[in-house]
C-alpha positions as a Markdown table, in Angstrom:
| # | Residue | x | y | z |
|---|---|---|---|---|
| 1 | Met | 114.7 | 114.7 | 145.1 |
| 2 | Tyr | 112.9 | 112.9 | 142.3 |
| 3 | His | 109.4 | 111.6 | 142.8 |
| 4 | Arg | 107.5 | 109.4 | 140.4 |
| 5 | Pro | 105.5 | 111.7 | 138.3 |
| 6 | Asn | 101.7 | 111.6 | 138.5 |
| 7 | Lys | 99.2 | 112.4 | 135.7 |
| 8 | Arg | 98.2 | 115.8 | 137.3 |
| 9 | Asp | 101.7 | 117.3 | 137.5 |
| 10 | Ser | 102.8 | 116.9 | 133.9 |
| 11 | Ser | 104.7 | 120.1 | 133.6 |
| 12 | Ser | 108.1 | 118.7 | 134.8 |
| 13 | Trp | 108.2 | 115.4 | 133.1 |
| 14 | Leu | 107.7 | 113.8 | 129.6 |
| 15 | Gln | 107.1 | 110.1 | 128.8 |
| 16 | Phe | 109.2 | 109.0 | 125.8 |
| 17 | Val | 108.9 | 105.3 | 124.8 |
| 18 | Asp | 110.1 | 103.6 | 128.0 |
| 19 | Leu | 111.9 | 106.6 | 129.5 |
| 20 | Ile | 110.6 | 109.4 | 131.6 |
| 21 | Leu | 112.4 | 112.7 | 131.0 |
| 22 | Val | 112.4 | 114.8 | 134.2 |
| 23 | Ser | 113.1 | 118.5 | 134.3 |
| 24 | Cys | 114.8 | 119.1 | 137.7 |
| 25 | Pro | 117.7 | 121.6 | 138.1 |
| 26 | Gly | 119.0 | 119.9 | 134.9 |
| 27 | Leu | 117.6 | 117.2 | 132.6 |
| 28 | Cys | 117.4 | 113.7 | 134.1 |
| 29 | Trp | 115.9 | 110.5 | 132.8 |
| 30 | Ser | 114.5 | 107.4 | 134.4 |
| 31 | Tyr | 113.3 | 104.0 | 133.1 |
| 32 | Gly | 109.6 | 104.0 | 133.3 |
| 33 | Lys | 107.9 | 101.1 | 131.7 |
| 34 | Ser | 104.4 | 100.6 | 133.1 |
| 35 | Leu | 103.0 | 97.5 | 134.7 |
| 36 | Ala | 100.4 | 97.0 | 131.9 |
| 37 | Ser | 102.7 | 97.5 | 128.9 |
| 38 | Asn | 104.0 | 93.9 | 128.4 |
| 39 | Pro | 103.2 | 91.3 | 131.0 |
| 40 | Leu | 106.2 | 89.2 | 132.1 |
| 41 | Leu | 106.4 | 85.5 | 132.0 |
| 42 | Pro | 104.8 | 84.2 | 135.2 |
| 43 | Ala | 107.1 | 82.8 | 137.8 |
| 44 | Arg | 104.9 | 79.7 | 138.0 |
| 45 | Ser | 105.6 | 78.7 | 134.4 |
| 46 | Ser | 107.4 | 75.5 | 133.5 |
| 47 | His | 110.5 | 77.3 | 132.2 |
| 48 | Ser | 113.9 | 76.6 | 133.8 |
| 49 | Lys | 115.3 | 78.7 | 136.7 |
| 50 | Thr | 118.0 | 80.0 | 134.3 |
| 51 | Val | 115.3 | 81.4 | 132.0 |
| 52 | Lys | 113.5 | 83.0 | 134.9 |
| 53 | Arg | 116.7 | 84.5 | 136.3 |
| 54 | Gly | 117.5 | 85.9 | 132.9 |
| 55 | Ile | 114.1 | 87.6 | 132.8 |
| 56 | Val | 114.8 | 89.2 | 136.2 |
| 57 | Lys | 118.3 | 90.2 | 135.2 |
| 58 | Ser | 117.0 | 91.7 | 131.9 |
| 59 | Val | 114.3 | 93.8 | 133.5 |
| 60 | Leu | 116.4 | 95.1 | 136.3 |
| 61 | Ser | 119.5 | 95.8 | 134.1 |
| 62 | Ser | 117.3 | 97.8 | 131.8 |
| 63 | Ala | 116.1 | 100.0 | 134.7 |
| 64 | Ile | 119.7 | 100.5 | 135.9 |
| 65 | Ser | 121.3 | 101.2 | 132.5 |
| 66 | Lys | 118.5 | 103.3 | 131.1 |
| 67 | Ser | 118.5 | 105.8 | 134.0 |
| 68 | Cys | 120.8 | 108.6 | 134.7 |
| 69 | Ser | 123.0 | 108.3 | 137.8 |
| 70 | His | 120.8 | 110.6 | 139.8 |
| 71 | Leu | 117.7 | 108.6 | 139.4 |
| 72 | Arg | 119.1 | 105.1 | 139.1 |
| 73 | Phe | 117.9 | 103.7 | 142.4 |
| 74 | Gln | 114.5 | 105.5 | 142.3 |
| 75 | Ser | 113.8 | 104.0 | 138.9 |
| 76 | Met | 114.0 | 100.4 | 140.3 |
| 77 | Lys | 110.6 | 100.6 | 141.9 |
| 78 | Ser | 108.5 | 100.0 | 138.8 |
| 79 | Pro | 110.5 | 96.9 | 137.6 |
| 80 | Val | 110.5 | 95.4 | 141.1 |
| 81 | Asp | 106.7 | 95.9 | 141.2 |
| 82 | Arg | 106.4 | 94.2 | 137.8 |
| 83 | Leu | 108.5 | 91.3 | 138.9 |
| 84 | Thr | 106.7 | 90.8 | 142.3 |
| 85 | Ser | 103.3 | 91.0 | 140.6 |
| 86 | Ser | 104.4 | 88.2 | 138.3 |
| 87 | Gly | 105.5 | 86.1 | 141.3 |
| 88 | Tyr | 109.3 | 86.3 | 141.1 |
| 89 | Ser | 111.1 | 85.9 | 144.4 |
| 90 | Leu | 114.8 | 85.9 | 143.5 |
| 91 | Ile | 115.0 | 89.6 | 143.0 |
| 92 | Cys | 117.4 | 90.5 | 145.8 |
| 93 | Ser | 120.2 | 88.3 | 144.7 |
| 94 | Val | 120.0 | 89.6 | 141.1 |
| 95 | Ile | 119.9 | 93.2 | 142.2 |
| 96 | Tyr | 123.1 | 92.8 | 144.2 |
| 97 | Gly | 124.9 | 91.4 | 141.2 |
| 98 | Leu | 123.7 | 94.2 | 139.0 |
| 99 | Val | 124.2 | 97.2 | 141.4 |
| 100 | Val | 127.8 | 96.4 | 142.3 |
| 101 | Pro | 129.2 | 96.9 | 138.8 |
| 102 | Phe | 127.4 | 100.2 | 138.4 |
| 103 | Ser | 128.7 | 101.7 | 141.6 |
| 104 | Asp | 131.2 | 104.5 | 141.3 |
| 105 | Gly | 134.9 | 103.8 | 141.3 |
| 106 | Ala | 137.1 | 101.4 | 139.6 |
| 107 | Arg | 136.8 | 97.7 | 140.2 |
| 108 | Pro | 139.9 | 95.7 | 141.0 |
| 109 | Gly | 141.5 | 94.2 | 137.9 |
| 110 | Glu | 139.8 | 96.8 | 135.7 |
| 111 | Phe | 142.0 | 98.0 | 132.8 |
| 112 | Arg | 142.2 | 101.8 | 132.5 |
| 113 | His | 144.3 | 102.0 | 129.4 |
| 114 | Ala | 144.7 | 99.9 | 126.2 |
| 115 | Ala | 147.6 | 99.6 | 123.8 |
| 116 | Val | 147.7 | 98.1 | 120.3 |
| 117 | Val | 150.9 | 96.2 | 119.6 |
| 118 | Leu | 152.1 | 94.4 | 116.5 |
| 119 | Tyr | 152.2 | 90.7 | 117.2 |
| 120 | Phe | 155.6 | 89.0 | 117.4 |
| 121 | Arg | 155.7 | 85.3 | 118.3 |
| 122 | Gly | 157.3 | 84.6 | 121.6 |
| 123 | Val | 157.4 | 88.2 | 122.7 |
| 124 | Ser | 153.9 | 89.7 | 122.6 |
| 125 | His | 152.2 | 87.5 | 125.2 |
| 126 | Asn | 155.0 | 88.2 | 127.7 |
| 127 | Leu | 154.6 | 91.9 | 127.0 |
| 128 | Gly | 150.9 | 91.6 | 127.5 |
| 129 | Ser | 151.4 | 89.9 | 130.9 |
| 130 | Ala | 153.8 | 92.6 | 132.1 |
| 131 | Ala | 151.5 | 95.4 | 130.9 |
| 132 | Ala | 148.5 | 93.8 | 132.7 |
| 133 | Glu | 150.3 | 94.3 | 136.0 |
| 134 | Phe | 150.1 | 98.0 | 135.4 |
| 135 | Gly | 146.5 | 98.0 | 134.3 |
| 136 | Val | 147.2 | 98.2 | 130.6 |
| 137 | Trp | 145.2 | 96.0 | 128.3 |
| 138 | Val | 147.3 | 94.9 | 125.3 |
| 139 | Val | 145.6 | 94.2 | 122.0 |
| 140 | Phe | 147.6 | 92.4 | 119.3 |
| 141 | Ser | 147.4 | 93.4 | 115.6 |
| 142 | Asn | 148.7 | 91.7 | 112.6 |
| 143 | Cys | 149.8 | 93.1 | 109.2 |
| 144 | Phe | 148.2 | 91.4 | 106.3 |
């Protein structure tokens, strides 16, 4: 199990920009931007709720996408601490929207294959609709 590295035990981890490289049975990485690095926009600012939600989404999606699958959920502690220290309260609703797409397995409606087809007027879109029923995404090309 991964534990956040402390300054005394530096033999198993290495800080590289905003990532922490951890030597466990293999090599894993975790998002590890510190609280003091760049302060976030305070939640009490006069910016719109859309801007504030975008900040929360950006910080949390960085933590999820910049961590390996083994350490993805453990790396969420530091960004959540940064957000709560800045006064943000809509963290849970944003986390749910971010974690669901990163869960393992295919989502319904997800295309697994793609095909490039020459565009013919009146035929190509019908072909694309039929292929979509089988999970194939059709991309049209045109000869110039």
